[in-house]
Coordinates of C-alpha atoms and ligand atoms in Angstrom, one line a residue:
M200 CA -32.9 12.7 8.1
N201 CA -30.4 15.4 9.1
I202 CA -27.7 16.3 6.7
T203 CA -24.2 16.7 8.2
K204 CA -21.9 18.8 6.0
I205 CA -18.5 17.1 6.1
T206 CA -15.7 19.6 6.2
K207 CA -12.6 17.5 7.1
V208 CA -11.9 13.9 6.2
L209 CA -9.1 11.6 7.4
I210 CA -8.1 9.0 4.7
A211 CA -7.1 5.8 6.4
N212 CA -5.0 4.5 3.5
R213 CA -1.9 5.2 1.4
G214 CA -0.7 5.5 -2.2
E215 CA -2.9 6.1 -5.2
I216 CA -6.3 5.7 -3.6
T217 CA -5.5 8.3 -0.9
L218 CA -4.5 10.8 -3.6
R219 CA -7.6 9.9 -5.6
I220 CA -9.8 10.7 -2.5
I221 CA -7.9 13.9 -1.6
R222 CA -8.7 15.2 -5.2
S223 CA -12.4 14.8 -4.8
C224 CA -12.3 16.3 -1.3
K225 CA -10.4 19.4 -2.7
E226 CA -13.1 19.8 -5.4
M227 CA -15.7 19.7 -2.6
D228 CA -13.8 22.2 -0.4
I229 CA -13.2 19.5 2.2
K230 CA -9.9 19.6 4.3
T231 CA -7.9 16.3 4.3
V232 CA -5.8 14.5 6.8
A233 CA -3.4 11.7 5.6
I234 CA -1.9 9.0 7.8
F235 CA 1.4 7.4 7.1
S236 CA 3.7 4.7 8.3
E237 CA 7.4 5.4 8.9
A238 CA 8.1 3.8 5.5
D239 CA 5.9 6.4 3.8
R240 CA 7.2 9.6 5.4
L241 CA 8.1 11.1 2.0
A242 CA 5.3 9.6 0.0
P243 CA 3.2 11.9 -2.3
H244 CA -0.1 11.1 -0.5
V245 CA 1.5 12.7 2.7
R246 CA 2.4 15.9 0.9
A247 CA -1.0 16.2 -0.9
A248 CA -3.1 16.3 2.2
D249 CA -3.6 19.4 4.3
E250 CA -2.3 17.6 7.4
A251 CA -0.6 14.3 8.0
I252 CA 0.0 12.1 11.0
C253 CA 2.4 9.2 11.5
V254 CA 0.5 6.2 12.8
G255 CA 3.4 3.7 13.4
A256 CA 6.1 1.4 12.1
P257 CA 6.2 0.2 8.4
P258 CA 4.3 -3.2 8.8
S259 CA 0.6 -2.6 8.2
S260 CA -0.3 -4.3 11.4
E261 CA 1.6 -1.6 13.2
S262 CA 0.3 1.4 11.2
Y263 CA -2.4 1.3 8.5
L264 CA -4.3 -1.5 10.4
R265 CA -4.0 0.3 13.8
G266 CA -7.7 1.3 14.0
D267 CA -7.2 2.8 17.5
R268 CA -4.4 5.2 16.4
I269 CA -6.3 6.1 13.3
I270 CA -9.4 7.1 15.3
E271 CA -7.2 9.0 17.7
A272 CA -5.6 10.8 14.7
A273 CA -9.0 11.8 13.4
K274 CA -10.0 13.2 16.8
T275 CA -6.7 15.1 17.3
T276 CA -7.0 16.8 13.9
G277 CA -10.7 17.5 14.2
A278 CA -11.7 15.4 11.2
Q279 CA -15.4 14.5 11.3
A280 CA -15.2 11.5 8.9
I281 CA -12.9 8.7 7.9
H282 CA -12.6 7.4 4.4
P283 CA -11.1 3.9 4.4
G284 CA -10.2 3.6 0.6
Y285 CA -9.8 -0.1 -0.3
G286 CA -7.9 -2.9 1.4
F287 CA -6.6 -2.3 5.0
L288 CA -9.6 -1.5 7.3
S289 CA -12.1 -0.8 4.5
E290 CA -14.1 -4.1 5.1
N291 CA -13.6 -4.4 8.8
A292 CA -17.0 -4.2 10.5
D293 CA -15.4 -3.9 13.9
F294 CA -13.5 -0.8 12.9
A295 CA -16.6 0.6 11.3
R296 CA -18.4 0.2 14.7
K297 CA -15.5 1.8 16.6
V298 CA -15.5 4.8 14.2
K299 CA -19.2 5.3 14.8
A300 CA -18.8 4.9 18.6
A301 CA -16.1 7.6 18.6
G302 CA -18.7 10.0 17.1
L303 CA -17.2 10.0 13.6
I304 CA -18.7 9.3 10.2
F305 CA -17.4 6.3 8.4
I306 CA -17.6 6.9 4.6
A307 CA -18.7 3.4 4.0
P308 CA -21.9 1.2 4.2
S309 CA -23.3 0.3 7.6
P310 CA -21.2 -2.0 9.9
E311 CA -24.0 -4.6 9.5
A312 CA -23.7 -4.6 5.7
I313 CA -19.9 -4.8 5.8
E314 CA -20.2 -7.8 8.2
V315 CA -22.7 -9.8 6.2
M316 CA -20.9 -9.2 2.8
G317 CA -17.5 -9.6 4.3
S318 CA -18.2 -13.3 4.7
K319 CA -18.9 -15.0 1.4
L320 CA -21.0 -17.6 3.2
A321 CA -23.1 -15.1 5.2
A322 CA -23.6 -13.2 1.9
K323 CA -24.9 -16.2 0.1
N324 CA -27.4 -16.9 2.9
A325 CA -28.5 -13.2 3.0
V326 CA -29.3 -13.1 -0.7
S327 CA -31.0 -16.6 -0.8
E328 CA -34.5 -15.1 -0.7
Y329 CA -33.9 -12.8 -3.6
D330 CA -33.8 -15.2 -6.5
I331 CA -30.2 -14.4 -7.3
P332 CA -28.4 -17.1 -9.4
M333 CA -25.6 -18.7 -7.5
V334 CA -22.7 -20.9 -8.4
P335 CA -23.6 -24.5 -7.6
G336 CA -21.9 -25.4 -4.2
I337 CA -22.5 -25.7 -0.5
N338 CA -23.5 -22.7 1.5
H339 CA -21.9 -23.7 4.8
A340 CA -18.4 -24.0 6.2
V341 CA -16.6 -27.3 5.5
E342 CA -15.7 -29.0 8.7
D343 CA -15.9 -32.8 8.2
I344 CA -13.6 -33.9 5.4
A345 CA -15.5 -37.1 4.6
E346 CA -18.8 -35.2 4.5
A347 CA -17.2 -32.5 2.3
K348 CA -15.9 -35.1 -0.1
K349 CA -19.4 -36.5 -0.5
E350 CA -20.7 -33.0 -1.3
A351 CA -17.9 -32.3 -3.7
A352 CA -18.7 -35.6 -5.5
Q353 CA -22.3 -34.5 -5.9
I354 CA -21.3 -31.1 -7.2
G355 CA -18.8 -32.8 -9.6
Y356 CA -15.1 -32.1 -10.0
P357 CA -13.3 -29.8 -10.6
I358 CA -14.3 -27.8 -7.6
L359 CA -13.0 -24.8 -5.8
V360 CA -12.3 -24.6 -2.1
K361 CA -12.7 -21.0 -1.1
A362 CA -12.1 -19.0 2.1
S363 CA -15.3 -17.4 3.3
A364 CA -13.4 -14.3 4.5
G365 CA -11.3 -14.3 1.3
G366 CA -10.3 -11.3 -0.8
G367 CA -7.7 -10.2 -3.4
G368 CA -7.8 -13.8 -4.9
K369 CA -6.3 -15.4 -1.8
G370 CA -7.4 -18.5 0.0
M371 CA -8.7 -20.3 -3.1
R372 CA -7.7 -23.8 -4.3
V373 CA -8.8 -25.7 -7.4
V374 CA -9.3 -29.4 -6.8
E375 CA -9.3 -31.5 -9.9
K376 CA -10.1 -34.9 -8.4
E377 CA -11.1 -36.5 -5.1
E378 CA -7.5 -37.7 -4.2
E379 CA -6.3 -34.1 -4.0
F380 CA -9.2 -32.9 -1.9
E381 CA -7.8 -33.2 1.6
E382 CA -4.4 -31.6 0.7
Q383 CA -5.9 -28.7 -1.2
M384 CA -8.4 -28.0 1.5
K385 CA -5.7 -27.9 4.2
R386 CA -3.8 -25.4 2.1
A387 CA -6.8 -23.2 1.6
V388 CA -7.5 -23.3 5.3
S389 CA -3.9 -22.4 6.3
E390 CA -3.8 -19.6 3.7
A391 CA -7.2 -18.3 5.0
V392 CA -5.9 -18.3 8.6
S393 CA -2.7 -16.5 7.8
A394 CA -4.3 -13.9 5.5
F395 CA -7.6 -13.3 7.1
G396 CA -7.4 -14.8 10.6
D397 CA -10.4 -17.0 9.8
G398 CA -10.1 -20.6 8.5
A399 CA -13.7 -21.1 7.4
V400 CA -13.8 -22.5 3.8
F401 CA -16.6 -23.8 1.5
I402 CA -16.9 -25.5 -1.8
E403 CA -18.1 -24.1 -5.2
K404 CA -18.3 -25.7 -8.6
Y405 CA -15.2 -24.6 -10.5
I406 CA -16.5 -23.0 -13.7
G407 CA -14.3 -23.9 -16.6
S408 CA -13.6 -20.8 -18.6
P409 CA -15.6 -18.1 -17.0
R410 CA -15.7 -14.3 -17.3
H411 CA -15.7 -12.0 -14.3
I412 CA -18.3 -9.3 -14.7
E413 CA -19.4 -7.0 -11.9
I414 CA -21.9 -4.3 -11.3
Q415 CA -21.2 -1.0 -9.6
I416 CA -23.9 0.0 -7.1
L417 CA -24.7 3.3 -5.3
G418 CA -27.3 3.5 -2.6
D419 CA -28.3 6.3 -0.3
M420 CA -29.7 6.2 3.3
H421 CA -33.2 6.9 1.9
G422 CA -33.6 3.5 0.3
N423 CA -32.7 4.4 -3.2
I424 CA -30.3 1.9 -4.9
L425 CA -29.1 2.3 -8.5
H426 CA -26.6 0.4 -10.6
L427 CA -23.9 2.1 -12.7
F428 CA -23.6 -0.8 -15.3
E429 CA -20.9 -3.4 -15.5
R430 CA -17.1 -3.7 -15.5
E431 CA -15.5 -6.8 -17.0
C432 CA -12.4 -8.0 -15.1
S433 CA -11.6 -11.3 -16.7
I434 CA -7.9 -10.7 -17.4
Q435 CA -6.4 -11.9 -14.1
R436 CA -3.4 -13.6 -12.6
R437 CA -3.6 -15.6 -9.4
H438 CA -7.4 -14.9 -9.4
Q439 CA -6.7 -11.2 -9.2
K440 CA -7.5 -8.6 -11.8
V441 CA -4.9 -6.9 -14.0
V442 CA -7.0 -5.5 -16.8
E443 CA -10.6 -4.2 -16.5
E444 CA -13.0 -2.5 -19.0
A445 CA -16.4 -0.9 -19.1
P446 CA -18.7 -1.8 -20.7
S447 CA -18.0 -5.5 -21.3
A448 CA -17.7 -6.7 -24.9
V449 CA -20.3 -9.5 -24.3
V450 CA -23.0 -7.9 -22.3
D451 CA -26.0 -6.7 -24.3
E452 CA -28.8 -4.4 -23.0
K453 CA -31.0 -7.3 -21.9
M454 CA -28.2 -9.0 -19.9
R455 CA -27.1 -5.6 -18.5
Q456 CA -30.7 -5.0 -17.2
A457 CA -30.9 -8.5 -15.7
M458 CA -27.5 -8.2 -14.0
G459 CA -28.2 -4.7 -12.8
K460 CA -31.5 -5.9 -11.3
A461 CA -29.8 -8.8 -9.5
A462 CA -27.1 -6.5 -8.2
V463 CA -29.6 -4.1 -6.8
N464 CA -31.4 -7.0 -5.1
V465 CA -28.2 -8.2 -3.5
A466 CA -27.7 -4.6 -2.1
K467 CA -31.3 -4.6 -0.9
A468 CA -30.7 -7.8 0.9
C469 CA -28.4 -6.0 3.3
N470 CA -30.1 -2.5 3.3
Y471 CA -27.1 -1.2 1.5
Y472 CA -26.0 2.4 1.3
G473 CA -22.8 3.8 -0.1
A474 CA -20.8 2.6 -3.1
G475 CA -20.4 -1.1 -3.6
T476 CA -19.7 -3.8 -6.2
V477 CA -21.6 -7.0 -6.8
E478 CA -19.4 -9.5 -8.5
F479 CA -20.6 -12.2 -10.8
I480 CA -19.0 -15.1 -12.7
V481 CA -20.3 -15.7 -16.2
D482 CA -20.2 -19.1 -17.9
E483 CA -19.7 -19.9 -21.6
N484 CA -23.4 -19.6 -22.3
L485 CA -23.5 -16.2 -20.6
N486 CA -25.4 -17.4 -17.5
F487 CA -24.3 -15.3 -14.6
Y488 CA -23.9 -16.3 -11.0
F489 CA -23.4 -14.2 -7.8
L490 CA -19.8 -14.5 -6.4
E491 CA -19.6 -11.8 -3.7
M492 CA -20.2 -8.2 -2.8
N493 CA -17.3 -5.8 -2.1
T494 CA -18.5 -3.2 0.4
R495 CA -16.1 -0.5 -0.6
L496 CA -14.7 1.6 -3.5
Q497 CA -13.0 -0.8 -5.9
V498 CA -9.6 -0.6 -7.5
E499 CA -11.2 -0.4 -11.0
H500 CA -13.8 2.3 -10.1
P501 CA -12.3 4.9 -12.5
I502 CA -13.5 3.1 -15.6
T503 CA -17.1 3.4 -14.3
E504 CA -16.4 7.1 -13.6
Q505 CA -15.2 7.5 -17.2
I506 CA -18.2 6.0 -18.9
T507 CA -20.9 7.5 -16.6
G508 CA -19.3 10.9 -15.8
I509 CA -20.0 10.3 -12.1
D510 CA -17.3 10.9 -9.4
L511 CA -17.8 7.9 -7.2
V512 CA -15.8 9.4 -4.3
K513 CA -18.0 12.5 -4.2
E514 CA -21.1 10.3 -4.2
Q515 CA -19.7 8.3 -1.3
I516 CA -19.2 11.5 0.7
K517 CA -22.6 13.0 -0.2
I518 CA -24.3 9.7 0.8
A519 CA -22.3 9.7 4.1
E520 CA -23.6 13.3 4.7
G521 CA -27.1 11.9 4.6
R522 CA -28.0 13.3 1.2
E523 CA -30.3 11.6 -1.4
L524 CA -28.8 10.5 -4.7
S525 CA -29.3 13.4 -7.1
F526 CA -30.0 11.2 -10.1
K527 CA -32.3 8.3 -11.1
Q528 CA -31.6 5.0 -12.9
E529 CA -33.0 6.4 -16.2
D530 CA -30.6 9.4 -16.0
L531 CA -27.6 7.1 -16.3
K532 CA -26.1 6.4 -19.7
I533 CA -23.0 4.6 -20.9
N534 CA -20.8 7.0 -22.8
G535 CA -17.8 5.5 -24.8
H536 CA -15.5 2.8 -23.5
A537 CA -12.9 2.8 -20.8
I538 CA -10.0 0.4 -20.0
E539 CA -7.8 0.2 -16.9
V540 CA -4.6 -1.7 -16.5
R541 CA -3.0 -2.2 -13.1
V542 CA 0.7 -1.3 -12.9
Y543 CA 2.0 -3.8 -10.4
A544 CA 5.7 -3.9 -9.4
E545 CA 5.9 -7.4 -10.6
D546 CA 7.8 -9.2 -13.3
P547 CA 5.5 -10.8 -15.9
A548 CA 8.5 -12.5 -17.4
N549 CA 9.1 -14.3 -14.1
G550 CA 5.8 -15.7 -12.9
F551 CA 4.4 -12.2 -12.0
L552 CA 6.6 -12.3 -8.9
P553 CA 6.8 -9.0 -6.9
N554 CA 9.8 -7.0 -8.2
I555 CA 10.7 -4.3 -5.7
G556 CA 13.4 -1.7 -5.8
K557 CA 14.1 1.9 -6.6
V558 CA 12.3 3.5 -9.5
V559 CA 15.0 5.4 -11.3
E560 CA 12.9 6.7 -14.1
Y561 CA 9.1 7.4 -13.9
N562 CA 7.3 9.3 -16.6
T563 CA 3.5 9.0 -17.1
P564 CA 1.6 9.2 -20.4
K565 CA -0.4 12.3 -21.2
S566 CA -3.0 13.9 -23.4
I567 CA -6.4 12.9 -24.8
G568 CA -8.3 10.1 -23.2
V569 CA -5.6 9.1 -20.7
R570 CA -5.9 9.1 -16.9
V571 CA -3.2 8.0 -14.5
D572 CA -4.1 7.3 -10.9
D573 CA -0.8 6.8 -9.1
G574 CA 0.9 7.4 -5.7
F575 CA 4.4 7.3 -7.0
E576 CA 7.2 9.4 -8.3
Q577 CA 10.7 9.1 -9.6
G578 CA 13.4 8.2 -7.1
M579 CA 11.1 6.4 -4.7
E580 CA 11.6 2.9 -3.5
V581 CA 8.6 0.5 -3.8
P582 CA 8.2 -0.5 -0.1
I583 CA 8.2 -4.2 0.6
F584 CA 5.5 -3.9 3.2
Y585 CA 2.4 -3.3 1.1
D586 CA 0.5 -4.3 -2.0
S587 CA 2.8 -4.0 -5.0
M588 CA 0.3 -2.0 -7.2
I589 CA 2.0 1.4 -7.8
A590 CA -0.4 2.9 -10.4
K591 CA -3.4 2.5 -12.6
L592 CA -3.4 3.5 -16.2
I593 CA -6.9 4.3 -17.6
T594 CA -7.8 5.1 -21.2
F595 CA -11.1 6.3 -22.5
G596 CA -12.3 6.3 -26.1
A597 CA -15.4 6.7 -28.2
N598 CA -15.5 2.9 -28.6
R599 CA -13.6 -0.2 -27.5
E600 CA -11.2 -0.1 -30.4
E601 CA -10.1 3.4 -29.7
A602 CA -9.7 2.7 -25.9
M603 CA -7.5 -0.3 -26.8
D604 CA -5.4 1.6 -29.3
R605 CA -5.0 4.5 -26.9
M606 CA -3.9 2.1 -24.2
I607 CA -1.1 0.8 -26.4
R608 CA 0.0 4.3 -27.2
A609 CA -0.2 5.2 -23.4
I610 CA 1.8 2.1 -22.4
D611 CA 4.5 3.0 -24.9
E612 CA 4.6 6.5 -23.4
Y613 CA 4.8 5.2 -19.8
K614 CA 8.5 5.1 -18.8
I615 CA 9.3 3.2 -15.7
A616 CA 12.9 2.0 -15.1
G617 CA 14.5 0.3 -12.1
I618 CA 11.7 -2.2 -11.5
Q619 CA 9.8 -4.6 -13.7
T620 CA 6.0 -3.9 -14.0
T621 CA 2.9 -5.5 -15.5
L622 CA 2.8 -2.9 -18.3
P623 CA 4.5 -5.1 -21.0
F624 CA 2.0 -7.8 -20.2
C625 CA -0.9 -5.4 -20.5
K626 CA 0.4 -4.3 -23.9
F627 CA 0.5 -7.9 -25.0
V628 CA -3.1 -8.2 -23.9
M629 CA -4.2 -5.1 -25.8
K630 CA -2.6 -6.5 -29.0
H631 CA -3.9 -10.1 -28.6
D632 CA -6.6 -11.3 -31.0
A633 CA -8.5 -13.0 -28.1
F634 CA -8.8 -9.7 -26.2
R635 CA -9.4 -7.6 -29.3
S636 CA -12.2 -9.9 -30.5
G637 CA -13.8 -10.1 -27.0
N638 CA -13.4 -13.8 -27.0
F639 CA -11.5 -14.4 -23.7
S640 CA -12.0 -15.6 -20.2
T641 CA -10.2 -15.7 -16.8
K642 CA -8.0 -18.4 -18.4
F643 CA -6.3 -15.8 -20.7
V644 CA -2.9 -16.0 -19.0
E645 CA -3.0 -19.8 -19.0
N646 CA -4.2 -20.1 -22.6
H647 CA -2.4 -17.4 -24.4
F648 CA 0.5 -16.0 -22.5
K649 CA 4.2 -17.0 -22.4
P650 CA 6.9 -14.8 -21.0
E651 CA 8.9 -15.1 -24.2
Y652 CA 6.0 -13.3 -26.0
L653 CA 6.8 -10.0 -24.2
E654 CA 8.5 -7.2 -26.1
V655 CA 11.5 -6.4 -24.0
E656 CA 12.2 -2.7 -23.8
T657 CA 15.2 -1.2 -22.0
S658 CA 15.2 2.4 -21.1
K659 CA 17.9 4.8 -22.2
E660 CA 19.3 4.9 -18.7
E661 CA 19.5 1.1 -18.5
E662 CA 21.2 1.0 -21.9
E663 CA 23.7 3.7 -20.8
I664 CA 24.5 1.7 -17.6
A665 CA 24.9 -1.4 -19.7
V666 CA 27.3 0.3 -22.1
T667 CA 29.4 1.6 -19.2
I668 CA 29.6 -1.7 -17.5
V669 CA 30.5 -3.5 -20.7
S670 CA 33.3 -1.0 -21.5
Q671 CA 34.6 -1.3 -18.0
L672 CA 34.6 -5.0 -18.1
L673 CA 36.4 -5.0 -21.5
E674 CA 39.0 -2.6 -20.1
N675 CA 39.6 -4.9 -17.2
G676 CA 39.7 -7.9 -19.4
N677 CA 37.0 -9.4 -17.2
K678 CA 34.5 -11.5 -19.1
K679 CA 32.5 -12.8 -16.2
S680 CA 28.7 -12.7 -16.5
M681 CA 27.1 -9.5 -15.3
V682 CA 24.0 -7.9 -14.0
V683 CA 22.7 -5.0 -16.0
G684 CA 21.1 -2.1 -14.2
G685 CA 19.6 -2.5 -10.7
D686 CA 17.6 -5.6 -11.6
T687 CA 17.6 -8.5 -14.0
K688 CA 14.9 -10.2 -16.0
N689 CA 15.1 -13.4 -14.1
G690 CA 15.2 -11.9 -10.6
S691 CA 18.8 -13.1 -10.0
N692 CA 19.6 -10.1 -7.9
G693 CA 19.3 -11.9 -4.5
M694 CA 15.8 -10.4 -3.8
S695 CA 13.7 -13.5 -4.5
D696 CA 13.7 -14.9 -1.0
W697 CA 12.4 -11.9 0.9
R698 CA 10.1 -11.0 -2.0
K699 CA 8.2 -14.2 -1.5
K700 CA 8.0 -13.6 2.3
R701 CA 6.9 -10.0 2.2
S702 CA 3.5 -9.3 3.8
V703 CA 0.8 -8.3 1.4
F704 CA -1.5 -6.2 3.5
Ligands
ADP1004 P1 -11.0 -5.1 -6.3 O1 -11.0 -3.7 -5.8 O2 -11.3 -5.2 -7.7 O3 -11.7 -6.1 -5.4 P2 -8.7 -6.7 -5.5 O4 -9.5 -8.0 -5.4 O5 -7.4 -6.8 -6.2 O6 -9.5 -5.6 -6.2 O7 -8.5 -6.1 -4.0 C1 -8.3 -4.7 -3.8 C2 -7.4 -4.4 -2.7 O8 -7.9 -4.7 -1.5 C3 -6.1 -5.0 -2.8 O9 -5.1 -4.1 -2.3 C4 -6.2 -6.2 -2.0 O10 -5.0 -6.6 -1.5 C5 -7.2 -5.7 -0.9 N1 -8.1 -6.7 -0.4 C6 -9.1 -7.3 -1.1 N2 -9.8 -8.1 -0.2 C7 -9.3 -8.0 1.0 C8 -9.6 -8.5 2.3 N3 -10.6 -9.4 2.4 N4 -8.9 -8.2 3.3 C9 -7.9 -7.3 3.2 N5 -7.5 -6.7 2.0 C10 -8.2 -7.0 0.9
ADP1005 P1 -12.0 -12.6 -4.0 O1 -12.7 -12.3 -2.7 O2 -10.6 -13.1 -3.7 O3 -12.1 -11.5 -4.9 P2 -13.9 -14.0 -5.6 O4 -15.0 -15.0 -5.2 O5 -14.4 -12.7 -6.0 O6 -12.8 -13.9 -4.5 O7 -13.1 -14.7 -6.9 C1 -12.0 -14.1 -7.4 C2 -11.7 -14.7 -8.8 O8 -11.5 -16.1 -8.7 C3 -12.8 -14.6 -9.8 O9 -12.8 -13.4 -10.5 C4 -12.6 -15.8 -10.7 O10 -11.5 -15.5 -11.6 C5 -12.1 -16.8 -9.8 N1 -13.2 -17.7 -9.3 C6 -14.0 -17.5 -8.2 N2 -14.9 -18.4 -8.0 C7 -14.8 -19.2 -9.1 C8 -15.5 -20.4 -9.6 N3 -16.5 -20.9 -8.9 N4 -15.1 -21.0 -10.7 C9 -14.1 -20.5 -11.4 N5 -13.4 -19.4 -11.0 C10 -13.7 -18.7 -9.9
MG1006 MG1 -13.8 -10.7 -5.7

């Protein structure tokens, strides 16, 4: 196979992941092209790249999802390859084909693998010959409600109605009993249609208090597929991850080997090359079941990088160049422990609702064992058009305890004012006995968290604003209730309506 040296890459994304990819490119002496929407004109990812091209108006559908303009931008700038990051077009097989047809390299798996794994149903069928444990359920789309009810009764309630095209925790509905089936199914279908343009749903047994454990995969175009151990991502809200760690507190060497082997087999089922993640759900007896495969770099990939010492973006690029993996399974070792928390512009004290506004103070933690992957800086507005994750905070320690203690220290050092974030919630997690002991599940928020448990911290700036307002009010003799700073704890700043309506992708 010929090796094509990549010298210029266009990154078809925004925010932290674009900066992350640019950094690896710089280390490999590869030139970079950023794209941006009109809302991101001044964003750090635009300045960090060697060149940048505006691809359209703020809504993603008019910019970051405009495959045609992105391919044109690559051609105009002479980029040979496109890296899609995660989200947006990263799992779009049609886009992958168009990139190839335009004579460009897509730093991703083959369009066929993206297609099969992009559909949870097609994925289940594809791996059916490989002896992979699956969640009990039906492996075809639900069309006839009466028929589906029969099947659900056989599986046994509670069940989960799931969008085949789903992602990011969307298009999923728990059904506790038969009477609710029809209504919940309709909701899942309409959510799936609006989020993914595909209303196909299927049924899975709803596992009571599961853990989410996934395996990182790397495969080259020469048929070598390796796994880079597990990540546990059980701390979630709305079926989406907020805290991830590697390795998992409950996986022993035997289980790791078994899960690794299953994951490699899933990848073999679609002749996989590139980086990918095979997700499993694990029940209380530590039986694991295949959930889905994500055919892209994952949000939480840094924790795998920390414990293995492997730069996953560089590996993706080398694989796309046609090179063979330069290491074997037995060369890989787990070193220490890493934890990542996602910093979402959300208010954990108010149902984790998006909390968007201007970031008036932004100071990141520093020093030993701390990594911040962000795309943000002081004075910026969090745009309403995109996913509300503004940064990822990663800590690394000799063992789990050190990584957790370091995370608490780093969260204390992280100063963000003007918006609410998930950081106070993540600190609560780091201090909680259930998390510290390793005895937790995806039900953590439901079982252990109440907004009133959060330690409320106000920044100096907010305190100063509050003091000024109070003294002015006292001077005016006005004792009406007031709003402190740019935002309030309970979201009563008139933003809640459009917050709910904002588009996610
Ligand atoms: P992970 O990388 O661990 O899978 P998430 O499930 O939170 O993390 O999704 C990662 C990102 O990709 C988020 O920005 C999410 O909004 C987006 N995303 C996930 N699945 C899809 C999908 N099927 N279509 C579009 N965007 C998606
Ligand atoms: P997505 O494509 O949205 O990431 P997944 O199938 O990966 O969808 O599931 C996301 C999360 O939803 C899992 O991490 C888990 O918390 C929950 N989940 C999914 N399937 C089940 C199930 N059968 N039983 C219980 N929880 C589930
Ligand atoms: Mg998933």
